[in-house]
GROMACS .gro file of C-alpha atoms in nm:
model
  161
    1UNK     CA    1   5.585  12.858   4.672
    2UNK     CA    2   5.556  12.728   4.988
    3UNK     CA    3   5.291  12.532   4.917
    4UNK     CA    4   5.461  12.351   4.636
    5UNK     CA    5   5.777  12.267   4.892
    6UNK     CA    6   5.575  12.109   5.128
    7UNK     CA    7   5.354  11.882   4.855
    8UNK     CA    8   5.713  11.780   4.758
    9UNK     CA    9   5.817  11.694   5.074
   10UNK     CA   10   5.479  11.484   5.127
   11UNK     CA   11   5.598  11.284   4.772
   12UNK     CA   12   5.926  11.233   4.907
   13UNK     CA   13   5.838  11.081   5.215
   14UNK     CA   14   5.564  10.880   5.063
   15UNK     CA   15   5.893  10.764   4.807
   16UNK     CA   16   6.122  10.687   5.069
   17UNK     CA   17   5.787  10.463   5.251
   18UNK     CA   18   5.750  10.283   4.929
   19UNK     CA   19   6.163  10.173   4.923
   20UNK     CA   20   6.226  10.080   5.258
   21UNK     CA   21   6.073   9.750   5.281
   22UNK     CA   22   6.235   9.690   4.926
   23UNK     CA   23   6.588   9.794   5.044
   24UNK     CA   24   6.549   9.604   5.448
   25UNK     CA   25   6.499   9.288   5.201
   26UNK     CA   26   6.812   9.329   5.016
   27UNK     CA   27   6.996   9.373   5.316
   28UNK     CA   28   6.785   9.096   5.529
   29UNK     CA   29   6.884   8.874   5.210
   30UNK     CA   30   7.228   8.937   5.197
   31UNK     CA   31   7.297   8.901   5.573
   32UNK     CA   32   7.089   8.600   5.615
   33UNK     CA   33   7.272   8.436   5.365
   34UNK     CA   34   7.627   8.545   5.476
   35UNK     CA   35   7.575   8.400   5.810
   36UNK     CA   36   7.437   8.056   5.701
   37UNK     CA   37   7.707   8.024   5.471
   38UNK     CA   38   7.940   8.086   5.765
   39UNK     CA   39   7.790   7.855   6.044
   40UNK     CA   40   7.827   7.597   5.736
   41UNK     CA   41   8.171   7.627   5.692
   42UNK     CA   42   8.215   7.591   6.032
   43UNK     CA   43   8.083   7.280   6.052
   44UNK     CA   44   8.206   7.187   5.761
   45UNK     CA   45   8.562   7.228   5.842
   46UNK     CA   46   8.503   7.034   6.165
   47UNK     CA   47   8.376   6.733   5.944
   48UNK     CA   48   8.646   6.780   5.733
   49UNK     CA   49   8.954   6.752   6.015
   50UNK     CA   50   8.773   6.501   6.193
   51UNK     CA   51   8.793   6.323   5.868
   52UNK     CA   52   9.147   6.313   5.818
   53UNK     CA   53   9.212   6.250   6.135
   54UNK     CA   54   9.002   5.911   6.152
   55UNK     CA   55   8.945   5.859   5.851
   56UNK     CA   56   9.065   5.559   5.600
   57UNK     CA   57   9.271   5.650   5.302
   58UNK     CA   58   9.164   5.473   4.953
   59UNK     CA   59   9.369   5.608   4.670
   60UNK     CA   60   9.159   5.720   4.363
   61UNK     CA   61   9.271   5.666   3.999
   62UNK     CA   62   9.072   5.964   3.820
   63UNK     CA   63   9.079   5.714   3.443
   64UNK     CA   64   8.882   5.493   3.624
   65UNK     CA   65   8.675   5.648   3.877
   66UNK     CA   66   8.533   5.938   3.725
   67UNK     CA   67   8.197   5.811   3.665
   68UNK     CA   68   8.018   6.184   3.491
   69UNK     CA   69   8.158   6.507   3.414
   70UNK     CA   70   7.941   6.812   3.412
   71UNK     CA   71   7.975   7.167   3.341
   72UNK     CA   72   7.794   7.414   3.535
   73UNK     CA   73   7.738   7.783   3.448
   74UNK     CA   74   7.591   8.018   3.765
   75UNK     CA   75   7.475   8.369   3.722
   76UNK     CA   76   7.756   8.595   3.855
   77UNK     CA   77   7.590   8.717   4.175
   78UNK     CA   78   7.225   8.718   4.306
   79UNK     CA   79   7.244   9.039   4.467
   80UNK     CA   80   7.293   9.229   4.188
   81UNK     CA   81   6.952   9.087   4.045
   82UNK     CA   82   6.774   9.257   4.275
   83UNK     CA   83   6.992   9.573   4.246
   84UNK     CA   84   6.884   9.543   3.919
   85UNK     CA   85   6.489   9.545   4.014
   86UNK     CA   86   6.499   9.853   4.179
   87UNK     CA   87   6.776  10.052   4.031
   88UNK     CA   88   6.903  10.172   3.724
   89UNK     CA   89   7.256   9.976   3.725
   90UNK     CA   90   7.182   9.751   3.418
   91UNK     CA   91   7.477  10.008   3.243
   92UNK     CA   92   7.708   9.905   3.495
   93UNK     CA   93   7.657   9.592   3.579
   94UNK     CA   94   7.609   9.421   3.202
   95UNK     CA   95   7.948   9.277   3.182
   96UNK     CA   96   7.955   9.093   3.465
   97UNK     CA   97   8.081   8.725   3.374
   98UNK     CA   98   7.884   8.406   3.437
   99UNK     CA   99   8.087   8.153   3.733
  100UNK     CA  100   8.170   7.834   3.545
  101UNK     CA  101   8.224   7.523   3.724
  102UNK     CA  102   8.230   7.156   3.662
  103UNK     CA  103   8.054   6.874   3.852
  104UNK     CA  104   8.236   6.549   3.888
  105UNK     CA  105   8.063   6.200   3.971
  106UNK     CA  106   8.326   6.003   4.098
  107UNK     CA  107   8.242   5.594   4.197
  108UNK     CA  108   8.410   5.391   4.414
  109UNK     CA  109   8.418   5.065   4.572
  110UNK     CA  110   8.479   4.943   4.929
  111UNK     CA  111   8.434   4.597   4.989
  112UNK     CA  112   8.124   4.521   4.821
  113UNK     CA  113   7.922   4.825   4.792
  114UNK     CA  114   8.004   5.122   4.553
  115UNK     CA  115   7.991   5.444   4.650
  116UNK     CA  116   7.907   5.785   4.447
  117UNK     CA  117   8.103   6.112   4.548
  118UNK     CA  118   8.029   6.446   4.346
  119UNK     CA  119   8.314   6.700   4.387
  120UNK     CA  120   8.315   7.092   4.228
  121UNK     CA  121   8.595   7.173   4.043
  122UNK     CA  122   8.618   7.613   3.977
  123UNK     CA  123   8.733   7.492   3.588
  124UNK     CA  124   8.552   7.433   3.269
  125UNK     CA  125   8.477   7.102   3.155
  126UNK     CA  126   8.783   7.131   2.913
  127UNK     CA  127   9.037   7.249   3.181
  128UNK     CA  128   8.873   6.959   3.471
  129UNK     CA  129   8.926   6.661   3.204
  130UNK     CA  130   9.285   6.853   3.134
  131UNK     CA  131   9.376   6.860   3.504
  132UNK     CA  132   9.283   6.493   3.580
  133UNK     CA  133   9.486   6.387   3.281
  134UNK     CA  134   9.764   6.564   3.486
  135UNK     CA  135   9.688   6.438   3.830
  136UNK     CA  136   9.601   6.064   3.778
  137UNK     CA  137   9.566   5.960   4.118
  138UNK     CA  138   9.461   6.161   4.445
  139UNK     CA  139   9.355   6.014   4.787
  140UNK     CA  140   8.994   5.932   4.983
  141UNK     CA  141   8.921   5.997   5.324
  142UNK     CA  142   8.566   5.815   5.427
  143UNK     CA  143   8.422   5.715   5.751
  144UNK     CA  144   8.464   5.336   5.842
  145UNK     CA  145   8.143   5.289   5.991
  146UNK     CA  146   7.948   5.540   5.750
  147UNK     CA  147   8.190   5.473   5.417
  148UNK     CA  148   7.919   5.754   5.226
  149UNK     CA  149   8.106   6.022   5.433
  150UNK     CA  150   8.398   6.091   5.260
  151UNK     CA  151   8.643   6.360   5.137
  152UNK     CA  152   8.843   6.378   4.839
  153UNK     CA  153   9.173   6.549   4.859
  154UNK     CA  154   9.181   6.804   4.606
  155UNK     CA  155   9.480   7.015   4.730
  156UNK     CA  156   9.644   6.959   4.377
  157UNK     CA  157   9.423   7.212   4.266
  158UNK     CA  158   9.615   7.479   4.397
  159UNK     CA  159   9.870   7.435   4.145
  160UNK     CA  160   9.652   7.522   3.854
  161UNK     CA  161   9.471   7.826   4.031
   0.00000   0.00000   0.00000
Protein backbone atom coordinates (compact mmCIF):
# COMPACT_ATOMS: atom_id res chain seq x y z
CA UNK A 1 0.00 0.00 0.00
CA UNK A 2 2.62 2.13 0.63
CA UNK A 3 4.26 1.46 -2.25
CA UNK A 4 1.36 2.37 -4.46
CA UNK A 5 1.09 6.01 -2.48
CA UNK A 6 4.39 6.91 -3.16
CA UNK A 7 4.35 5.78 -7.18
CA UNK A 8 1.32 8.16 -7.08
CA UNK A 9 2.95 10.81 -5.62
CA UNK A 10 5.98 10.37 -8.20
CA UNK A 11 2.95 10.75 -11.15
CA UNK A 12 1.69 13.69 -9.53
CA UNK A 13 4.69 15.57 -9.34
CA UNK A 14 5.84 14.51 -12.72
CA UNK A 15 1.92 16.08 -13.70
CA UNK A 16 2.28 19.17 -11.98
CA UNK A 17 6.23 19.44 -13.96
CA UNK A 18 4.48 18.89 -17.19
CA UNK A 19 1.74 22.08 -16.44
CA UNK A 20 3.78 24.61 -15.08
CA UNK A 21 5.50 25.93 -18.01
CA UNK A 22 1.97 25.65 -19.75
CA UNK A 23 0.19 27.66 -16.97
CA UNK A 24 3.58 30.53 -16.35
CA UNK A 25 2.66 31.13 -20.24
CA UNK A 26 -0.87 31.91 -19.72
CA UNK A 27 -0.11 34.12 -17.05
CA UNK A 28 3.27 35.62 -18.79
CA UNK A 29 0.66 36.19 -21.78
CA UNK A 30 -1.91 37.81 -20.06
CA UNK A 31 0.31 40.19 -18.02
CA UNK A 32 2.49 41.08 -20.84
CA UNK A 33 -0.29 42.09 -22.71
CA UNK A 34 -2.15 44.05 -19.92
CA UNK A 35 0.78 46.22 -19.40
CA UNK A 36 1.48 47.11 -23.09
CA UNK A 37 -1.97 47.90 -23.53
CA UNK A 38 -1.62 50.25 -20.57
CA UNK A 39 1.74 52.13 -21.37
CA UNK A 40 -0.30 52.61 -24.82
CA UNK A 41 -3.05 54.29 -23.50
CA UNK A 42 -0.91 56.36 -21.76
CA UNK A 43 0.61 57.68 -24.48
CA UNK A 44 -2.16 57.68 -26.27
CA UNK A 45 -4.12 59.94 -24.15
CA UNK A 46 -1.16 62.33 -24.07
CA UNK A 47 -1.37 62.50 -28.01
CA UNK A 48 -4.81 62.85 -27.75
CA UNK A 49 -4.93 66.19 -25.24
CA UNK A 50 -2.05 67.55 -26.85
CA UNK A 51 -4.21 67.33 -29.87
CA UNK A 52 -7.01 69.30 -28.84
CA UNK A 53 -5.13 71.57 -27.34
CA UNK A 54 -3.05 72.58 -30.59
CA UNK A 55 -4.70 71.18 -32.83
CA UNK A 56 -6.85 72.70 -35.96
CA UNK A 57 -10.51 71.98 -36.10
CA UNK A 58 -11.96 70.87 -39.72
CA UNK A 59 -15.57 69.93 -39.45
CA UNK A 60 -16.43 66.51 -41.09
CA UNK A 61 -19.69 65.85 -43.03
CA UNK A 62 -20.01 61.89 -42.55
CA UNK A 63 -22.34 61.82 -46.42
CA UNK A 64 -19.37 62.89 -47.86
CA UNK A 65 -16.38 61.81 -46.13
CA UNK A 66 -16.89 58.36 -45.34
CA UNK A 67 -14.79 56.87 -47.91
CA UNK A 68 -15.32 52.57 -46.77
CA UNK A 69 -17.31 50.96 -44.23
CA UNK A 70 -16.27 47.67 -42.81
CA UNK A 71 -17.53 45.24 -40.41
CA UNK A 72 -15.27 43.44 -38.21
CA UNK A 73 -16.04 40.30 -36.15
CA UNK A 74 -13.15 39.36 -33.26
CA UNK A 75 -13.15 36.18 -31.32
CA UNK A 76 -14.51 37.02 -27.82
CA UNK A 77 -11.29 36.70 -25.83
CA UNK A 78 -7.83 35.09 -26.52
CA UNK A 79 -7.31 33.87 -23.18
CA UNK A 80 -9.90 31.64 -23.08
CA UNK A 81 -8.32 29.84 -26.23
CA UNK A 82 -5.71 28.72 -24.41
CA UNK A 83 -7.91 27.86 -21.37
CA UNK A 84 -9.41 25.89 -23.78
CA UNK A 85 -5.99 23.92 -24.79
CA UNK A 86 -5.37 22.75 -21.55
CA UNK A 87 -8.62 22.46 -19.80
CA UNK A 88 -11.84 21.03 -20.07
CA UNK A 89 -14.00 24.43 -20.15
CA UNK A 90 -15.31 24.03 -23.78
CA UNK A 91 -18.98 23.34 -21.67
CA UNK A 92 -18.65 26.57 -20.18
CA UNK A 93 -17.24 28.68 -22.26
CA UNK A 94 -19.31 27.76 -25.76
CA UNK A 95 -21.59 30.65 -25.62
CA UNK A 96 -19.38 33.20 -25.44
CA UNK A 97 -20.35 35.93 -28.20
CA UNK A 98 -18.06 37.09 -31.00
CA UNK A 99 -17.02 41.33 -30.50
CA UNK A 100 -18.44 43.03 -33.58
CA UNK A 101 -17.10 46.21 -34.71
CA UNK A 102 -17.03 48.33 -37.76
CA UNK A 103 -14.05 49.97 -39.53
CA UNK A 104 -14.58 53.36 -41.04
CA UNK A 105 -12.28 54.96 -43.88
CA UNK A 106 -12.92 58.41 -43.64
CA UNK A 107 -11.03 61.01 -46.48
CA UNK A 108 -10.38 64.35 -46.17
CA UNK A 109 -8.84 67.24 -47.72
CA UNK A 110 -6.57 70.05 -46.46
CA UNK A 111 -5.32 72.30 -48.89
CA UNK A 112 -4.24 70.14 -51.57
CA UNK A 113 -3.49 66.81 -50.24
CA UNK A 114 -6.18 64.28 -49.00
CA UNK A 115 -5.88 62.56 -46.12
CA UNK A 116 -7.23 58.90 -45.00
CA UNK A 117 -8.37 58.43 -41.25
CA UNK A 118 -9.77 54.89 -40.14
CA UNK A 119 -11.84 55.15 -36.92
CA UNK A 120 -13.55 51.88 -34.85
CA UNK A 121 -16.91 52.19 -34.17
CA UNK A 122 -18.20 49.17 -31.15
CA UNK A 123 -21.55 48.85 -33.71
CA UNK A 124 -22.44 46.67 -36.58
CA UNK A 125 -22.23 47.84 -39.95
CA UNK A 126 -26.11 48.39 -39.86
CA UNK A 127 -26.16 50.39 -36.55
CA UNK A 128 -22.55 52.62 -37.78
CA UNK A 129 -24.36 53.65 -41.24
CA UNK A 130 -27.64 54.25 -38.80
CA UNK A 131 -25.68 56.46 -36.39
CA UNK A 132 -23.94 58.63 -39.07
CA UNK A 133 -27.30 59.16 -40.70
CA UNK A 134 -28.06 60.65 -37.19
CA UNK A 135 -24.92 62.59 -36.57
CA UNK A 136 -24.13 64.24 -39.97
CA UNK A 137 -21.34 66.28 -39.04
CA UNK A 138 -18.61 65.85 -36.18
CA UNK A 139 -15.26 67.74 -35.84
CA UNK A 140 -11.24 67.00 -36.79
CA UNK A 141 -8.44 67.71 -34.74
CA UNK A 142 -4.98 67.21 -36.92
CA UNK A 143 -1.54 68.49 -36.48
CA UNK A 144 -0.64 71.62 -38.64
CA UNK A 145 2.72 70.67 -39.43
CA UNK A 146 2.00 66.75 -39.62
CA UNK A 147 -1.92 67.11 -40.98
CA UNK A 148 -1.79 62.77 -40.97
CA UNK A 149 -2.04 63.12 -37.13
CA UNK A 150 -5.38 63.64 -36.42
CA UNK A 151 -8.35 62.81 -34.13
CA UNK A 152 -11.86 62.53 -34.83
CA UNK A 153 -14.28 63.50 -32.16
CA UNK A 154 -16.49 60.73 -31.60
CA UNK A 155 -18.01 61.74 -28.19
CA UNK A 156 -21.55 61.47 -29.89
CA UNK A 157 -21.17 57.98 -29.46
CA UNK A 158 -21.98 58.01 -26.01
CA UNK A 159 -25.46 58.68 -26.71
CA UNK A 160 -26.12 55.45 -28.49
CA UNK A 161 -24.07 53.20 -25.96
Amino acid sequence: MLIFIEENIKILYVIVILLLPYIFIVIYGYFRDEVKQKQNSHYDEIFIQKLLKTGVPLIINFESAVNNIEEKIKPCNEDVDYLKQFFLFNMFLNNQIDEVFTLVELKYKIGKKVFLKKIFFPFSKQSTESILKMQKKTTLYYNPKSPQESIVDLQFINNYI
